[in-house]
Short mmCIF file of C-alpha atoms in Angstrom, two decimals:
data_model
loop_
_atom_site.label_atom_id
_atom_site.label_comp_id
_atom_site.label_asym_id
_atom_site.label_seq_id
_atom_site.Cartn_x
_atom_site.Cartn_y
_atom_site.Cartn_z
CA MET A 1 116.08 132.50 120.83
CA LEU A 2 115.69 134.79 123.82
CA ASN A 3 118.15 134.32 126.71
CA ILE A 4 115.37 133.73 129.22
CA LYS A 5 114.09 130.20 129.83
CA THR A 6 111.42 128.37 131.85
CA ASP A 7 112.64 124.87 130.94
CA SER A 8 115.90 123.94 132.71
CA ARG A 9 116.76 121.50 129.88
CA LYS A 10 116.94 124.37 127.39
CA VAL A 11 119.19 126.58 129.53
CA VAL A 12 122.61 127.48 128.11
CA LEU A 13 125.43 129.57 129.59
CA GLY A 14 124.33 133.12 130.35
CA ASP A 15 120.57 132.48 130.44
CA THR A 16 118.10 133.73 133.02
CA PHE A 17 115.93 130.94 134.40
CA VAL A 18 112.37 131.77 135.51
CA ALA A 19 110.93 129.18 137.88
CA ILE A 20 107.20 128.90 137.21
CA LYS A 21 104.81 126.83 139.26
CA GLY A 22 102.56 125.05 136.76
CA TYR A 23 99.59 122.71 137.07
CA THR A 24 101.71 119.54 137.21
CA VAL A 25 105.34 120.72 137.40
CA ASP A 26 106.98 123.28 139.69
CA GLY A 27 109.94 125.03 138.08
CA HIS A 28 111.44 125.66 141.50
CA ASP A 29 112.32 121.97 141.62
CA TYR A 30 114.64 122.45 138.64
CA ILE A 31 116.54 125.59 139.64
CA ASP A 32 119.68 123.68 140.59
CA LYS A 33 119.61 121.91 137.22
CA ALA A 34 119.23 125.24 135.43
CA ILE A 35 122.28 126.61 137.28
CA GLU A 36 124.21 123.46 136.42
CA ASN A 37 123.35 124.02 132.75
CA GLY A 38 124.64 127.61 132.83
CA ALA A 39 121.93 129.89 134.19
CA THR A 40 123.52 133.07 135.57
CA LYS A 41 120.34 134.57 137.04
CA ILE A 42 117.28 133.10 138.73
CA ILE A 43 113.78 134.57 138.97
CA CYS A 44 111.64 132.68 141.48
CA GLU A 45 109.00 132.98 144.19
CA HIS A 46 111.13 131.65 147.05
CA GLY A 47 114.66 130.49 147.86
CA ASN A 48 118.22 131.77 147.55
CA TYR A 49 120.76 130.32 145.14
CA SER A 50 124.42 130.42 144.12
CA VAL A 51 123.77 132.92 141.31
CA PRO A 52 122.02 136.30 141.52
CA THR A 53 118.41 135.61 142.52
CA THR A 54 115.33 137.81 142.32
CA VAL A 55 112.33 136.75 144.38
CA VAL A 56 108.98 137.96 143.02
CA PRO A 57 105.36 137.41 144.16
CA ASN A 58 104.35 135.66 140.94
CA SER A 59 107.06 134.50 138.55
CA SER A 60 104.59 133.82 135.72
CA GLU A 61 103.27 137.38 135.83
CA TYR A 62 106.84 138.68 136.10
CA LEU A 63 107.81 136.81 132.92
CA THR A 64 104.81 138.10 130.99
CA GLN A 65 105.48 141.72 131.92
CA TYR A 66 109.23 141.35 131.32
CA LEU A 67 108.63 140.09 127.79
CA LYS A 68 106.08 142.81 127.06
CA GLU A 69 108.35 145.61 128.30
CA ASN A 70 111.53 144.37 126.65
CA TYR A 71 110.50 142.71 123.38
CA SER A 72 106.97 143.56 122.23
CA GLN A 73 108.15 146.67 120.35
CA ASP A 74 110.44 144.46 118.26
CA PHE A 75 107.39 143.02 116.52
CA ASP A 76 105.82 146.31 115.41
CA LYS A 77 106.83 145.81 111.77
CA LEU A 78 105.41 142.28 111.58
CA LYS A 79 101.92 142.20 110.07
CA LEU A 80 100.11 139.88 112.46
CA ILE A 81 96.81 138.25 111.52
CA GLY A 82 94.97 136.54 114.38
CA VAL A 83 92.18 134.04 113.72
CA THR A 84 89.93 132.91 116.56
CA GLY A 85 86.80 130.76 116.73
CA THR A 86 85.81 127.21 117.58
CA ASN A 87 86.18 125.80 114.07
CA GLY A 88 88.01 126.90 110.93
CA LYS A 89 91.12 128.44 112.48
CA THR A 90 93.62 125.98 111.06
CA THR A 91 92.24 125.83 107.54
CA THR A 92 91.82 129.60 107.27
CA CYS A 93 95.33 130.34 108.56
CA TYR A 94 96.89 127.64 106.39
CA LEU A 95 95.12 128.98 103.30
CA LEU A 96 96.24 132.50 104.17
CA TYR A 97 99.82 131.36 104.70
CA ASN A 98 99.93 129.60 101.33
CA ALA A 99 98.18 132.43 99.49
CA LEU A 100 100.80 134.89 100.77
CA LEU A 101 103.52 132.51 99.60
CA GLN A 102 101.88 132.50 96.16
CA LEU A 103 101.90 136.30 96.27
CA GLY A 104 105.65 136.25 96.81
CA LYS A 105 105.61 137.36 100.44
CA LYS A 106 107.75 136.22 103.35
CA VAL A 107 105.25 134.61 105.67
CA ALA A 108 104.94 132.40 108.76
CA TYR A 109 102.14 130.32 110.23
CA ILE A 110 101.68 129.53 113.93
CA GLY A 111 98.99 127.10 114.97
CA THR A 112 97.65 123.60 115.48
CA ILE A 113 99.77 121.92 112.83
CA GLY A 114 103.01 123.63 113.88
CA PHE A 115 105.30 126.55 113.09
CA TYR A 116 105.87 127.11 109.37
CA MET A 117 108.04 129.72 107.74
CA ASN A 118 108.53 130.49 104.02
CA GLY A 119 107.27 127.12 102.82
CA ARG A 120 109.02 124.95 105.43
CA MET A 121 107.77 123.36 108.60
CA ILE A 122 110.13 124.49 111.35
CA LYS A 123 108.71 122.50 114.26
CA GLU A 124 105.63 121.08 115.93
CA LEU A 125 103.99 123.05 118.74
CA PRO A 126 102.49 121.73 121.99
CA ASN A 127 99.45 124.02 121.82
CA THR A 128 97.39 125.78 119.16
CA THR A 129 98.69 129.05 120.60
CA PRO A 130 101.96 128.48 122.51
CA ASP A 131 102.75 129.85 125.97
CA VAL A 132 103.91 133.44 126.17
CA LEU A 133 107.66 132.71 126.17
CA GLU A 134 107.42 130.32 123.22
CA MET A 135 105.26 132.85 121.37
CA TYR A 136 107.82 135.61 121.85
CA ASN A 137 110.57 133.25 120.70
CA LEU A 138 108.64 132.35 117.55
CA LEU A 139 107.92 135.98 116.70
CA TYR A 140 111.55 136.87 117.38
CA GLU A 141 112.56 134.14 114.94
CA CYS A 142 110.16 135.63 112.40
CA LYS A 143 111.74 139.04 112.88
CA GLU A 144 115.26 137.62 112.49
CA ASN A 145 114.23 136.01 109.19
CA ASP A 146 112.65 139.20 107.81
CA ILE A 147 109.14 137.73 107.80
CA GLU A 148 106.50 140.23 106.65
CA TYR A 149 103.27 138.44 107.59
CA VAL A 150 102.33 135.99 110.36
CA ALA A 151 99.06 134.01 110.19
CA MET A 152 98.29 132.89 113.73
CA GLU A 153 95.59 130.71 115.28
CA VAL A 154 94.45 132.30 118.52
CA SER A 155 92.78 130.02 121.07
CA SER A 156 90.39 131.07 123.82
CA HIS A 157 92.77 129.51 126.37
CA ALA A 158 95.62 131.69 125.14
CA LEU A 159 93.52 134.83 125.36
CA SER A 160 92.16 134.09 128.84
CA LEU A 161 95.64 133.08 130.12
CA ASN A 162 97.26 136.25 128.71
CA ARG A 163 99.69 134.33 126.47
CA LEU A 164 99.52 137.20 123.96
CA CYS A 165 100.37 139.97 126.40
CA GLY A 166 102.05 142.83 124.51
CA ILE A 167 101.29 141.29 121.11
CA ASN A 168 98.92 143.28 118.92
CA PHE A 169 97.41 142.42 115.56
CA ASP A 170 96.87 144.14 112.23
CA VAL A 171 93.81 142.00 111.47
CA ALA A 172 91.58 139.86 113.69
CA LEU A 173 89.07 137.30 112.38
CA PHE A 174 86.18 135.60 114.21
CA THR A 175 85.06 132.37 112.49
CA ASN A 176 82.31 131.01 114.78
CA LEU A 177 81.55 129.87 118.30
CA THR A 178 80.09 126.42 118.96
CA LYS A 179 80.23 123.86 121.78
CA ASP A 180 83.80 123.17 122.93
CA HIS A 181 86.05 123.88 125.92
CA LEU A 182 83.14 124.33 128.33
CA ASP A 183 85.11 122.23 130.81
CA TYR A 184 87.42 125.26 131.03
CA HIS A 185 85.18 128.26 130.32
CA LYS A 186 82.04 126.78 132.00
CA THR A 187 79.57 128.95 130.01
CA PHE A 188 79.17 130.08 126.42
CA ASP A 189 79.22 133.70 127.60
CA ALA A 190 82.61 133.23 129.25
CA TYR A 191 83.88 131.38 126.15
CA ALA A 192 82.74 134.25 123.92
CA GLU A 193 84.23 136.86 126.27
CA ALA A 194 87.60 135.13 125.99
CA LYS A 195 87.39 135.19 122.19
CA SER A 196 86.46 138.86 122.20
CA ILE A 197 89.76 139.80 123.88
CA LEU A 198 91.47 139.42 120.50
CA PHE A 199 89.42 142.32 119.14
CA THR A 200 90.77 144.62 121.84
CA LYS A 201 94.33 143.88 120.66
CA LEU A 202 94.26 145.58 117.26
CA LYS A 203 96.74 148.17 116.01
CA ASN A 204 96.93 150.61 113.11
CA ASN A 205 93.69 150.39 111.08
CA LYS A 206 91.94 148.16 113.65
CA ILE A 207 90.57 145.67 111.09
CA ALA A 208 88.08 143.21 112.63
CA ILE A 209 86.50 140.62 110.32
CA ILE A 210 83.42 138.91 111.77
CA ASN A 211 81.25 136.00 110.61
CA ASN A 212 77.81 137.57 110.48
CA ASP A 213 76.10 134.16 110.69
CA ALA A 214 77.81 133.12 113.92
CA ASP A 215 76.31 132.98 117.39
CA TYR A 216 77.86 135.50 119.81
CA LYS A 217 79.11 137.63 116.90
CA ASP A 218 77.91 140.78 118.69
CA LYS A 219 80.56 140.32 121.37
CA MET A 220 83.25 140.73 118.71
CA PHE A 221 82.08 144.18 117.61
CA ILE A 222 84.34 146.57 119.51
CA ALA A 223 83.81 150.33 119.25
CA GLY A 224 86.59 152.00 117.29
CA ASN A 225 87.43 148.96 115.16
CA LYS A 226 86.79 148.75 111.43
CA ASN A 227 84.22 145.95 111.63
CA VAL A 228 83.85 144.01 108.37
CA THR A 229 81.20 141.27 108.11
CA TYR A 230 80.83 138.20 105.92
CA GLY A 231 78.41 135.31 105.60
CA PHE A 232 75.34 133.93 103.87
CA SER A 233 73.13 136.51 105.58
CA SER A 234 73.32 140.11 104.38
CA SER A 235 76.88 141.28 105.09
CA ASP A 236 79.66 143.44 103.66
CA PHE A 237 80.75 140.28 101.81
CA THR A 238 77.67 138.13 101.15
CA VAL A 239 77.67 134.60 99.73
CA VAL A 240 74.94 134.42 97.08
CA SER A 241 75.35 130.80 95.91
CA PHE A 242 77.60 127.74 96.20
CA LYS A 243 78.00 124.22 94.80
CA THR A 244 80.16 121.52 96.33
CA ASP A 245 81.23 117.96 95.57
CA SER A 246 83.87 115.53 96.84
CA LYS A 247 86.74 117.43 95.20
CA SER A 248 85.84 121.11 95.01
CA THR A 249 83.51 123.99 95.82
CA ASN A 250 82.47 126.88 93.61
CA PHE A 251 80.75 129.89 95.13
CA LYS A 252 79.75 133.45 94.34
CA PHE A 253 79.78 136.41 96.70
CA SER A 254 78.79 140.03 96.40
CA PHE A 255 80.84 142.98 97.58
CA ASP A 256 80.46 146.69 96.89
CA GLY A 257 77.83 146.12 94.20
CA LYS A 258 79.80 143.50 92.27
CA VAL A 259 79.52 139.69 92.20
CA TYR A 260 82.71 137.60 92.27
CA GLU A 261 83.07 133.88 91.48
CA VAL A 262 85.52 131.66 93.36
CA LYS A 263 86.72 128.13 92.50
CA SER A 264 88.29 126.16 95.35
CA ASN A 265 89.76 122.67 95.81
CA LEU A 266 88.12 122.41 99.25
CA SER A 267 84.75 120.72 99.76
CA GLY A 268 81.81 121.83 101.88
CA LYS A 269 79.84 124.85 102.99
CA HIS A 270 82.16 125.33 105.98
CA ASN A 271 85.03 125.85 103.55
CA VAL A 272 83.10 128.60 101.80
CA TYR A 273 83.45 130.50 105.08
CA ASN A 274 87.15 129.61 105.36
CA VAL A 275 88.04 130.64 101.81
CA LEU A 276 85.96 133.80 101.84
CA SER A 277 87.38 135.00 105.16
CA MET A 278 90.91 134.44 103.82
CA LEU A 279 90.07 136.54 100.73
CA ILE A 280 88.70 139.34 102.92
CA ILE A 281 91.84 139.38 105.08
CA LEU A 282 94.05 139.82 102.02
CA PHE A 283 91.75 142.47 100.56
CA GLU A 284 91.85 144.42 103.83
CA LEU A 285 95.66 144.12 103.73
CA ASN A 286 95.50 145.95 100.36
CA PHE A 287 95.95 143.01 97.99
CA ASN A 288 94.00 143.05 94.71
CA LEU A 289 90.82 141.00 95.17
CA ASP A 290 90.73 139.60 91.62
CA GLU A 291 94.38 138.55 91.85
CA VAL A 292 93.77 136.75 95.15
CA ILE A 293 90.66 134.99 93.80
CA ASN A 294 92.76 133.60 90.94
CA ILE A 295 95.18 132.12 93.48
CA VAL A 296 92.45 130.22 95.38
CA ALA A 297 92.32 127.40 92.81
CA LYS A 298 95.99 126.62 93.60
CA LEU A 299 95.40 126.24 97.34
CA ASN A 300 94.77 122.98 99.20
CA ALA A 301 93.55 122.20 102.71
CA PRO A 302 96.12 121.33 105.41
CA ALA A 303 96.82 117.71 106.32
CA GLY A 304 93.99 116.07 108.24
CA ARG A 305 91.29 118.38 106.92
CA MET A 306 89.03 116.30 104.66
CA GLU A 307 92.12 114.36 103.62
CA LYS A 308 91.21 111.41 101.39
CA VAL A 309 92.40 107.82 101.14
CA TYR A 310 90.85 105.52 98.53
CA TYR A 311 89.96 101.83 98.75
CA LYS A 312 88.59 100.35 95.52
CA ASN A 313 85.70 102.69 94.66
CA ASN A 314 85.23 103.77 98.29
CA THR A 315 86.55 106.90 99.98
CA ILE A 316 88.01 107.32 103.47
CA ILE A 317 87.99 110.92 104.71
CA ILE A 318 90.28 111.89 107.60
CA ASP A 319 89.32 115.06 109.42
CA PHE A 320 90.11 116.86 112.68
CA ALA A 321 86.41 117.50 113.40
CA HIS A 322 86.07 117.11 117.17
CA THR A 323 83.18 119.42 118.04
CA PRO A 324 79.45 118.89 117.39
CA ASP A 325 79.34 121.70 114.83
CA ALA A 326 82.40 120.49 112.91
CA GLU A 327 81.05 116.92 112.95
CA LEU A 328 77.66 118.10 111.71
CA ASN A 329 79.25 120.10 108.88
CA ILE A 330 81.43 117.31 107.58
CA ILE A 331 78.71 114.64 107.67
CA LYS A 332 76.27 116.97 105.88
CA THR A 333 78.91 117.86 103.29
CA THR A 334 79.73 114.18 102.72
CA LYS A 335 76.07 113.26 102.26
CA GLU A 336 75.77 115.83 99.47
CA PHE A 337 78.20 113.90 97.27
CA ALA A 338 78.17 110.32 98.63
CA ASN A 339 76.64 107.71 96.33
CA GLY A 340 76.75 104.90 98.90
CA LYS A 341 76.60 104.58 102.68
CA VAL A 342 78.17 107.14 105.02
CA ILE A 343 79.93 105.50 107.98
CA THR A 344 81.17 107.78 110.76
CA LEU A 345 83.94 106.84 113.22
CA ILE A 346 84.29 109.23 116.12
CA GLY A 347 85.30 109.46 119.77
CA CYS A 348 85.59 112.15 122.44
CA GLY A 349 88.71 113.24 124.30
CA GLY A 350 89.23 112.41 127.95
CA ASP A 351 89.65 115.10 130.63
CA ARG A 352 87.74 117.51 128.40
CA ASP A 353 84.23 118.91 128.05
CA LYS A 354 81.84 116.02 128.82
CA THR A 355 78.69 117.85 127.78
CA LYS A 356 79.40 117.44 124.07
CA ARG A 357 79.81 113.64 124.22
CA PRO A 358 76.12 112.59 123.91
CA GLU A 359 75.52 115.36 121.39
CA MET A 360 78.28 114.07 119.11
CA ALA A 361 76.99 110.49 119.32
CA LYS A 362 73.47 111.69 118.55
CA ILE A 363 74.63 113.61 115.46
CA ALA A 364 76.59 110.62 114.18
CA THR A 365 73.75 108.12 114.59
CA GLU A 366 71.07 110.43 113.19
CA LEU A 367 72.98 111.60 110.11
CA SER A 368 75.11 108.56 109.24
CA ASP A 369 74.06 105.16 107.97
CA PHE A 370 76.28 103.58 110.61
CA SER A 371 78.56 104.87 113.39
CA ILE A 372 81.62 103.48 115.15
CA PHE A 373 82.38 104.96 118.57
CA THR A 374 85.98 104.63 119.67
CA SER A 375 88.81 106.30 121.58
CA ASP A 376 90.17 109.79 120.91
CA ASN A 377 92.92 110.78 123.36
CA PRO A 378 91.32 109.22 126.47
CA ARG A 379 94.10 110.73 128.62
CA THR A 380 93.49 109.81 132.28
CA GLU A 381 89.87 108.68 131.81
CA ASP A 382 88.70 105.12 131.23
CA PRO A 383 87.94 105.04 127.47
CA LYS A 384 84.97 102.71 128.04
CA GLU A 385 83.43 105.25 130.41
CA ILE A 386 83.83 107.95 127.75
CA LEU A 387 81.89 105.75 125.32
CA ASN A 388 79.23 105.22 127.99
CA ASP A 389 78.86 109.02 128.24
CA MET A 390 78.53 109.26 124.47
CA ILE A 391 75.71 106.75 124.01
CA VAL A 392 73.47 108.18 126.73
CA GLY A 393 70.23 109.11 125.04
CA VAL A 394 71.12 107.67 121.63
CA VAL A 395 67.87 106.34 120.12
CA ASN A 396 69.07 104.69 116.92
CA ASN A 397 70.74 101.30 117.10
CA ASN A 398 73.01 101.85 114.08
CA PHE A 399 76.32 101.90 115.94
CA ILE A 400 79.01 99.76 117.50
CA GLU A 401 81.51 100.51 120.28
CA ILE A 402 85.14 99.50 119.69
CA VAL A 403 87.50 100.96 122.28
CA ASP A 404 90.73 100.27 120.35
CA ARG A 405 90.96 102.94 117.64
CA THR A 406 93.14 100.84 115.33
CA GLU A 407 90.64 97.96 115.43
CA ALA A 408 87.77 100.43 114.98
CA ILE A 409 89.35 101.85 111.81
CA LYS A 410 89.88 98.35 110.42
CA TYR A 411 86.26 97.48 111.21
CA GLY A 412 85.12 100.58 109.32
CA ILE A 413 87.24 99.73 106.27
CA ASP A 414 85.88 96.16 106.28
CA MET A 415 82.36 97.63 106.06
CA LEU A 416 83.09 99.52 102.82
CA ASN A 417 81.30 97.98 99.87
CA ASN A 418 80.35 100.09 96.86
CA ASN A 419 80.90 103.86 96.62
CA ASP A 420 80.72 104.12 100.42
CA VAL A 421 82.40 106.83 102.50
CA LEU A 422 84.12 106.23 105.85
CA LEU A 423 84.66 109.35 107.96
CA LEU A 424 87.52 109.10 110.46
CA LEU A 425 86.90 112.09 112.70
CA GLY A 426 88.67 113.72 115.63
CA LYS A 427 92.38 113.14 115.03
CA GLY A 428 93.08 114.64 111.62
CA HIS A 429 96.80 115.43 111.29
CA GLU A 430 97.65 114.09 114.76
CA ASP A 431 99.91 111.04 114.72
CA TYR A 432 99.50 110.06 118.36
CA GLN A 433 97.01 108.91 120.96
CA VAL A 434 97.26 110.32 124.49
CA ILE A 435 96.72 107.49 126.98
CA GLY A 436 97.31 108.46 130.59
CA HIS A 437 100.06 111.05 130.34
CA GLU A 438 101.86 109.32 127.46
CA LYS A 439 101.73 109.96 123.72
CA ILE A 440 101.49 106.68 121.81
CA HIS A 441 102.11 106.79 118.05
CA LEU A 442 98.83 106.46 116.15
CA SER A 443 97.91 107.88 112.74
CA ASP A 444 94.47 107.39 111.20
CA LYS A 445 96.01 107.81 107.74
CA GLU A 446 98.83 105.31 108.33
CA ILE A 447 96.49 102.73 109.81
CA SER A 448 94.10 103.11 106.86
CA GLU A 449 96.79 102.91 104.19
CA ASP A 450 98.57 99.96 105.80
CA TYR A 451 95.36 97.99 106.29
CA ILE A 452 94.20 98.65 102.73
CA LYS A 453 97.55 97.40 101.40
CA SER A 454 97.26 94.23 103.48
CA LYS A 455 93.71 93.57 102.28
CA LEU A 456 94.62 94.09 98.63
CA ASN A 457 97.71 91.85 98.96
CA ILE A 458 95.65 89.08 100.58
CA LYS A 459 93.14 89.20 97.73
CA ASN A 460 95.89 89.21 95.08
CA ASP A 461 97.41 86.09 96.64
#
């Protein structure tokens, strides 16, 4: 770990403490604590302290430039793959990470589900793409462990906030751009512009892989890059057919005059994009395409991505889908293989983009047989008001509102009858609910499994 810190609790003897004024916490309030814990130098915007102190106009900008100038060159030998887009980042990176493990490579993953290295989860992360200091620490840890490849999810927030300053990539991938984060970016154009920054941060062969079916794809084409396209429309790598069911997807794609067939354990059209983009990344990194295709059948989706729990002959699917496009994809995929009713449970996060709330409710009620609207990280908003925002304009009457997510899940399970499917959307791998500023333990999978056990035990008695 680098000997520069922004959290006074992590300071050890000899560290430099940088006091950063954040949205809710001001690091200047913790300078004395940092000194008490062993800081021997302070970087701040005001004040004078008992150890050498440097006052700068903007301590956040100072830290970013300091890291870039002193450490970025240490990562030149790491092969960094950055994946950006509204949906598909986690699954694509996780597939890539596991494929490289299968290929015998030393590899790390940085993203929504944590920091993984060589087959082990090292720790959870607070953001999809961590702040600049945490990112440098993670990459330094990769370097110290002789990691060859790093598969990294790159968020639009991270790009617009310069969290990747000084970090350049061997390959960049654009998955798609759909409605999300407009509370922050305000417009789709601004959202796309933030995503496009990744494609200005390429090194060596400047490999940019772009979903040719995606809106705003043109913004990702940067002059001087090797732009490689994929999709169902005519592309460098073109999907020519696919079949999917509840357990797998088979698809064919054409490239360079030849047709290849792929068998995957992941369901749905959206996973055709995820698997294909992963194959293209490895091909562009000079792996044999046929060898990589053979590995695909051994790969599984990460936790909370179409993860299944069974109750009698019914299926409960847990998925992170929390945008209109992701919700649409998973309901459509489910309807292709469901033999009974499709019941969708979904909520919308508080203190986030409000414009997608009615759209998500509309999709659920129009495509599902029945919908349950509930809480999903209400944060500082009243969860009932979030539900009120969701149901504005909903025409169909095939839904119920249950604020308490645990009770909502139980209600959904009680509805299951014969070959029905219950979709629990929005939380996926997360095992908490953010209420106010607190994280309360809550896992859709745990709730489902525990309730099913209780129901089966009651019946057996």
